[in-house]
Amino acid sequence: MEKTLVLIKPNGVQRGLVGQVLHRYERKGLKMTGLKLLHLSAEKAAQLYAPHQGKPFYQSLVDFMTSDPLVAVCLEGQNTIEIVRLINGATDPAESQPGTIRGDFSNHLTENVVHASDSVENATRELQILFDPGEIL
Ligand code: CMP
């Protein structure tokens, strides 16, 4: 069994997409083992996006992610990391397929509704930033 972190980004929450986004993971049969609404601190955003520090989009990404509340989700199941990335769709709006979350709801590289971990190592690291141990069931 694999765990992954999903973030429904501030624009996903503001646009009222939380239910529709969660439904896509649930209907695929992924198990939700952690869920919370929070305002991400600058410190946690810096930890989360440390691998992107120094890239041209880094500061605008951190500013956006700390601008308004987001929803953090822990999903669990076989091959969850790969499955969630398929459900989310490509980061580049020109490549995200219709039927994916980004393909259906986003036309923006940074404000792309969802984030998901891209590897087992990053999932473990990112889940520790967003959730205290007792918050994942
Ligand atoms: P996310 O899954 O949150 O992880 C890193 C984020 O950086 C990515 O989604 C995009 O929203 C954002 N981003 C902004 N510009 C770029 C870019 N040029 N290449 C990759 N990611 C970018």
Coordinates of N, CA and C and ligand atoms in Angstrom, one line a residue:
M1 N 0.8 -1.2 0.0 CA 0.0 0.0 0.0 C 0.9 1.3 0.0
E2 N 0.5 2.2 -0.8 CA 1.3 3.4 -0.9 C 0.4 4.6 -0.4
K3 N 1.1 5.6 0.2 CA 0.4 6.8 0.6 C 0.8 8.0 -0.3
T4 N 0.0 8.9 -0.6 CA 0.4 10.2 -1.3 C -0.3 11.4 -0.7
L5 N 0.3 12.5 -0.9 CA -0.3 13.8 -0.4 C -0.9 14.5 -1.6
V6 N -2.1 14.9 -1.5 CA -2.8 15.8 -2.5 C -3.1 17.1 -1.8
L7 N -2.8 18.2 -2.5 CA -3.3 19.5 -2.0 C -4.3 20.0 -3.0
I8 N -5.5 20.4 -2.5 CA -6.4 21.1 -3.3 C -6.0 22.6 -3.1
K9 N -5.4 23.2 -4.1 CA -4.8 24.5 -4.0 C -5.8 25.6 -3.7
P10 N -5.3 26.8 -3.2 CA -6.3 27.8 -2.8 C -7.3 28.1 -3.9
N11 N -7.0 28.1 -5.2 CA -8.0 28.4 -6.2 C -9.0 27.3 -6.3
G12 N -8.6 26.1 -6.0 CA -9.6 25.0 -6.0 C -10.6 25.1 -4.9
V13 N -10.2 25.6 -3.8 CA -11.1 25.8 -2.6 C -12.0 27.0 -2.9
Q14 N -11.3 28.1 -3.4 CA -12.1 29.4 -3.7 C -13.2 29.1 -4.8
R15 N -12.9 28.3 -5.7 CA -13.8 28.0 -6.8 C -14.9 27.0 -6.4
G16 N -14.8 26.4 -5.2 CA -15.8 25.5 -4.8 C -15.7 24.1 -5.5
L17 N -14.4 23.7 -5.7 CA -14.2 22.4 -6.4 C -13.8 21.3 -5.5
V18 N -13.8 21.5 -4.2 CA -13.3 20.5 -3.2 C -14.1 19.2 -3.4
G19 N -15.4 19.3 -3.4 CA -16.2 18.0 -3.5 C -16.0 17.3 -4.8
Q20 N -15.9 18.0 -5.9 CA -15.7 17.4 -7.2 C -14.3 16.7 -7.3
V21 N -13.3 17.4 -6.8 CA -12.0 16.8 -6.8 C -11.9 15.6 -6.0
L22 N -12.4 15.6 -4.7 CA -12.4 14.4 -3.8 C -13.2 13.3 -4.5
H23 N -14.3 13.6 -5.1 CA -15.1 12.6 -5.7 C -14.3 11.8 -6.8
R24 N -13.4 12.4 -7.5 CA -12.7 11.7 -8.5 C -11.7 10.7 -7.9
Y25 N -11.1 11.0 -6.8 CA -10.3 10.0 -6.1 C -11.1 8.9 -5.5
E26 N -12.3 9.3 -4.9 CA -13.1 8.3 -4.2 C -13.7 7.3 -5.2
R27 N -14.2 7.8 -6.4 CA -14.8 6.9 -7.3 C -13.8 5.9 -8.0
K28 N -12.5 6.3 -7.9 CA -11.5 5.4 -8.4 C -11.2 4.3 -7.3
G29 N -11.6 4.5 -6.1 CA -11.4 3.5 -5.1 C -10.3 3.8 -4.2
L30 N -9.7 5.0 -4.2 CA -8.6 5.4 -3.3 C -9.2 5.7 -2.0
K31 N -8.5 5.3 -0.9 CA -8.9 5.5 0.4 C -8.4 6.8 1.0
M32 N -9.3 7.6 1.6 CA -8.9 8.8 2.2 C -8.5 8.5 3.7
T33 N -7.3 8.8 4.1 CA -6.9 8.5 5.5 C -6.4 9.7 6.2
G34 N -6.5 10.9 5.6 CA -6.2 12.2 6.2 C -6.9 13.3 5.4
L35 N -7.4 14.3 6.1 CA -8.2 15.3 5.4 C -8.2 16.6 6.3
K36 N -7.8 17.7 5.8 CA -8.0 18.9 6.6 C -7.9 20.2 5.7
L37 N -8.6 21.2 6.2 CA -8.5 22.6 5.6 C -7.5 23.4 6.4
L38 N -6.6 24.0 5.8 CA -5.6 24.9 6.6 C -5.1 26.0 5.7
H39 N -4.6 27.0 6.4 CA -3.9 28.1 5.8 C -2.4 27.8 5.9
L40 N -1.8 27.5 4.7 CA -0.4 27.1 4.7 C 0.5 28.2 5.2
S41 N 1.4 28.0 6.1 CA 2.4 29.0 6.5 C 3.5 29.2 5.5
A42 N 4.2 30.3 5.5 CA 5.3 30.5 4.6 C 6.4 29.5 4.9
E43 N 6.6 29.2 6.2 CA 7.6 28.2 6.6 C 7.3 26.8 6.0
K44 N 6.1 26.4 6.1 CA 5.7 25.1 5.6 C 5.8 25.1 4.0
A45 N 5.4 26.2 3.4 CA 5.4 26.2 2.0 C 6.9 26.1 1.5
A46 N 7.8 26.8 2.2 CA 9.2 26.7 1.9 C 9.7 25.3 2.0
Q47 N 9.3 24.6 3.0 CA 9.7 23.2 3.2 C 9.1 22.3 2.1
L48 N 7.9 22.5 1.8 CA 7.2 21.7 0.8 C 7.8 21.9 -0.6
Y49 N 8.2 23.1 -1.0 CA 8.7 23.4 -2.3 C 10.2 23.6 -2.3
A50 N 10.9 23.1 -1.3 CA 12.3 23.2 -1.2 C 13.0 22.7 -2.5
P51 N 12.5 21.6 -3.1 CA 13.2 21.1 -4.3 C 13.1 22.1 -5.5
H52 N 12.2 23.1 -5.4 CA 12.0 24.1 -6.5 C 12.7 25.4 -6.2
Q53 N 13.3 25.5 -5.0 CA 14.0 26.8 -4.6 C 15.0 27.2 -5.6
G54 N 15.0 28.5 -6.0 CA 15.9 29.0 -7.0 C 15.3 29.0 -8.4
K55 N 14.2 28.3 -8.6 CA 13.6 28.3 -10.0 C 12.8 29.5 -10.2
P56 N 12.6 30.0 -11.4 CA 11.9 31.3 -11.6 C 10.5 31.3 -11.1
F57 N 9.8 30.2 -11.0 CA 8.4 30.2 -10.6 C 8.3 30.1 -9.1
Y58 N 9.4 29.8 -8.3 CA 9.4 29.5 -6.9 C 8.6 30.5 -6.1
Q59 N 8.9 31.8 -6.1 CA 8.3 32.7 -5.2 C 6.8 32.9 -5.5
S60 N 6.5 33.0 -6.8 CA 5.0 33.1 -7.1 C 4.2 31.9 -6.7
L61 N 4.9 30.7 -6.7 CA 4.2 29.5 -6.3 C 4.0 29.5 -4.8
V62 N 5.0 29.9 -4.0 CA 4.9 30.0 -2.5 C 3.9 31.1 -2.2
D63 N 3.9 32.2 -2.8 CA 2.9 33.3 -2.6 C 1.5 32.8 -2.8
F64 N 1.3 32.1 -3.9 CA 0.0 31.6 -4.2 C -0.5 30.6 -3.2
M65 N 0.4 29.7 -2.9 CA 0.0 28.6 -2.0 C -0.3 29.0 -0.5
T66 N 0.2 30.2 -0.2 CA 0.0 30.8 1.2 C -1.1 31.9 1.2
S67 N -1.7 32.1 0.0 CA -2.6 33.3 -0.1 C -4.0 33.0 0.5
D68 N -4.4 31.8 0.5 CA -5.8 31.5 1.0 C -5.7 30.0 1.5
P69 N -6.8 29.6 2.2 CA -6.8 28.2 2.7 C -6.7 27.2 1.6
L70 N -6.1 26.0 1.9 CA -6.1 24.9 1.0 C -6.6 23.6 1.7
V71 N -6.8 22.6 1.0 CA -7.2 21.3 1.6 C -6.1 20.3 1.4
A72 N -5.7 19.7 2.5 CA -4.6 18.6 2.4 C -5.3 17.3 2.6
V73 N -4.9 16.3 1.7 CA -5.5 15.0 1.7 C -4.4 14.0 1.7
C74 N -4.6 12.9 2.5 CA -3.7 11.7 2.4 C -4.6 10.6 1.7
L75 N -4.1 10.1 0.6 CA -4.8 9.0 -0.1 C -3.9 7.8 0.0
E76 N -4.6 6.6 0.1 CA -3.8 5.4 0.3 C -4.4 4.3 -0.7
G77 N -3.5 3.4 -1.2 CA -4.0 2.3 -2.0 C -2.8 1.8 -2.8
Q78 N -3.0 0.8 -3.6 CA -1.9 0.3 -4.5 C -1.6 1.3 -5.6
N79 N -0.3 1.6 -5.8 CA 0.1 2.5 -6.9 C -0.6 3.8 -6.8
T80 N -0.8 4.3 -5.6 CA -1.6 5.5 -5.5 C -0.9 6.8 -6.1
I81 N 0.4 6.8 -5.9 CA 1.1 8.0 -6.5 C 0.9 8.1 -8.0
E82 N 1.1 7.1 -8.7 CA 0.9 7.1 -10.1 C -0.6 7.3 -10.5
I83 N -1.5 6.7 -9.8 CA -2.9 6.8 -10.2 C -3.4 8.2 -9.9
V84 N -3.0 8.8 -8.8 CA -3.4 10.2 -8.5 C -2.8 11.2 -9.6
R85 N -1.6 10.9 -10.0 CA -1.0 11.8 -11.0 C -1.7 11.7 -12.3
L86 N -2.2 10.5 -12.7 CA -3.0 10.3 -13.9 C -4.3 11.1 -13.8
I87 N -5.0 10.9 -12.6 CA -6.3 11.6 -12.4 C -6.1 13.1 -12.4
N88 N -5.0 13.6 -11.9 CA -4.7 15.1 -11.9 C -4.4 15.6 -13.2
G89 N -3.7 14.9 -14.1 CA -3.3 15.4 -15.4 C -2.0 16.1 -15.4
A90 N -1.5 16.5 -16.6 CA -0.2 17.1 -16.7 C -0.2 18.5 -16.1
T91 N 1.0 18.9 -15.7 CA 1.2 20.2 -15.1 C 1.0 21.3 -16.1
D92 N 1.5 21.1 -17.3 CA 1.4 22.1 -18.4 C -0.1 22.1 -18.9
P93 N -0.8 23.2 -18.9 CA -2.2 23.2 -19.3 C -2.4 22.9 -20.8
A94 N -1.3 23.0 -21.6 CA -1.4 22.7 -23.0 C -1.3 21.1 -23.2
E95 N -0.9 20.4 -22.1 CA -0.8 19.0 -22.2 C -1.8 18.2 -21.3
S96 N -2.5 18.9 -20.4 CA -3.4 18.1 -19.5 C -4.7 17.7 -20.3
Q97 N -5.0 16.4 -20.3 CA -6.0 15.9 -21.1 C -7.4 16.2 -20.5
P98 N -8.4 16.4 -21.4 CA -9.8 16.5 -20.9 C -10.1 15.2 -20.1
G99 N -10.9 15.3 -19.0 CA -11.1 14.1 -18.2 C -10.3 14.1 -17.0
T100 N -9.1 14.8 -17.0 CA -8.3 14.9 -15.8 C -8.7 16.2 -15.1
I101 N -8.3 16.3 -13.8 CA -8.7 17.5 -13.0 C -8.2 18.7 -13.6
R102 N -6.9 18.7 -13.9 CA -6.3 19.9 -14.5 C -6.8 20.2 -15.9
G103 N -7.0 19.1 -16.7 CA -7.5 19.2 -18.0 C -8.9 19.8 -18.1
D104 N -9.7 19.5 -17.0 CA -11.1 20.0 -17.0 C -11.2 21.4 -16.3
F105 N -10.3 21.7 -15.3 CA -10.6 22.8 -14.5 C -9.5 23.9 -14.5
S106 N -8.4 23.7 -15.2 CA -7.3 24.6 -15.1 C -6.7 25.0 -16.5
N107 N -6.3 26.2 -16.6 CA -5.6 26.7 -17.8 C -4.4 27.5 -17.3
H108 N -3.8 27.1 -16.2 CA -2.7 27.9 -15.6 C -1.7 27.0 -15.0
L109 N -0.4 27.3 -15.2 CA 0.7 26.5 -14.7 C 0.8 26.4 -13.2
T110 N 0.6 27.5 -12.5 CA 0.8 27.6 -11.1 C -0.6 27.3 -10.4
E111 N -1.6 28.0 -10.9 CA -2.9 27.9 -10.2 C -3.7 26.7 -10.9
N112 N -3.1 25.5 -10.7 CA -3.6 24.4 -11.4 C -4.4 23.4 -10.5
V113 N -5.1 24.0 -9.5 CA -6.1 23.3 -8.7 C -5.6 22.3 -7.8
V114 N -4.6 21.4 -8.2 CA -4.2 20.3 -7.3 C -2.6 20.2 -7.4
H115 N -2.1 19.7 -6.3 CA -0.7 19.2 -6.2 C -0.8 17.8 -5.8
A116 N 0.2 16.9 -6.3 CA 0.3 15.6 -5.7 C 1.8 15.2 -5.7
S117 N 2.1 14.4 -4.7 CA 3.5 13.9 -4.6 C 3.9 13.1 -5.8
D118 N 5.2 13.2 -6.2 CA 5.6 12.5 -7.4 C 6.5 11.3 -7.2
S119 N 6.8 10.9 -5.9 CA 7.6 9.7 -5.6 C 7.3 9.3 -4.2
V120 N 7.6 8.1 -3.9 CA 7.4 7.6 -2.5 C 8.2 8.5 -1.5
E121 N 9.4 8.9 -1.9 CA 10.3 9.7 -1.0 C 9.6 11.0 -0.7
N122 N 9.1 11.7 -1.8 CA 8.5 13.0 -1.6 C 7.2 12.8 -0.9
A123 N 6.4 11.8 -1.1 CA 5.1 11.6 -0.4 C 5.4 11.5 1.1
T124 N 6.4 10.7 1.5 CA 6.7 10.6 2.9 C 7.1 12.0 3.5
R125 N 8.0 12.7 2.7 CA 8.5 14.0 3.2 C 7.3 15.0 3.3
E126 N 6.5 15.1 2.2 CA 5.4 16.1 2.1 C 4.3 15.8 3.2
L127 N 4.0 14.5 3.4 CA 3.0 14.2 4.4 C 3.4 14.6 5.8
Q128 N 4.7 14.5 6.1 CA 5.2 14.9 7.4 C 5.1 16.4 7.6
I129 N 5.2 17.1 6.5 CA 5.0 18.6 6.6 C 3.6 19.0 6.8
L130 N 2.7 18.3 6.2 CA 1.3 18.7 6.3 C 0.5 18.1 7.4
F131 N 0.9 16.9 7.8 CA 0.1 16.2 8.8 C 0.9 15.8 10.0
D132 N 0.4 15.9 11.2 CA 1.0 15.4 12.4 C 0.7 13.9 12.4
P133 N 1.5 13.1 13.1 CA 1.4 11.6 13.0 C 0.0 11.1 13.3
G134 N -0.7 11.7 14.3 CA -2.0 11.2 14.7 C -3.1 11.6 13.8
E135 N -2.8 12.4 12.8 CA -3.9 12.9 11.9 C -4.1 12.0 10.7
I136 N -3.2 11.1 10.5 CA -3.4 10.1 9.4 C -3.9 8.8 10.0
L137 N -5.0 8.3 9.6 CA -5.6 7.1 10.3 C -5.1 5.8 9.7
Ligands
CMP1 P1 2.9 21.3 -8.1 O1 2.4 19.9 -8.3 O2 2.3 22.1 -7.0 O3 4.4 21.3 -7.9 C1 5.3 22.3 -8.3 C2 4.5 23.4 -9.0 O4 5.2 24.4 -9.6 C3 3.6 22.8 -10.1 O5 2.6 22.1 -9.4 C4 3.2 24.1 -10.8 O6 1.9 24.6 -10.3 C5 4.2 25.1 -10.5 N1 4.9 25.6 -11.6 C6 4.9 26.9 -12.0 N2 5.7 27.1 -13.1 C7 6.2 25.9 -13.4 C8 7.1 25.4 -14.4 N3 7.6 26.3 -15.4 N4 7.4 24.1 -14.5 C9 6.9 23.3 -13.5 N5 6.1 23.7 -12.5 C10 5.7 25.0 -12.5

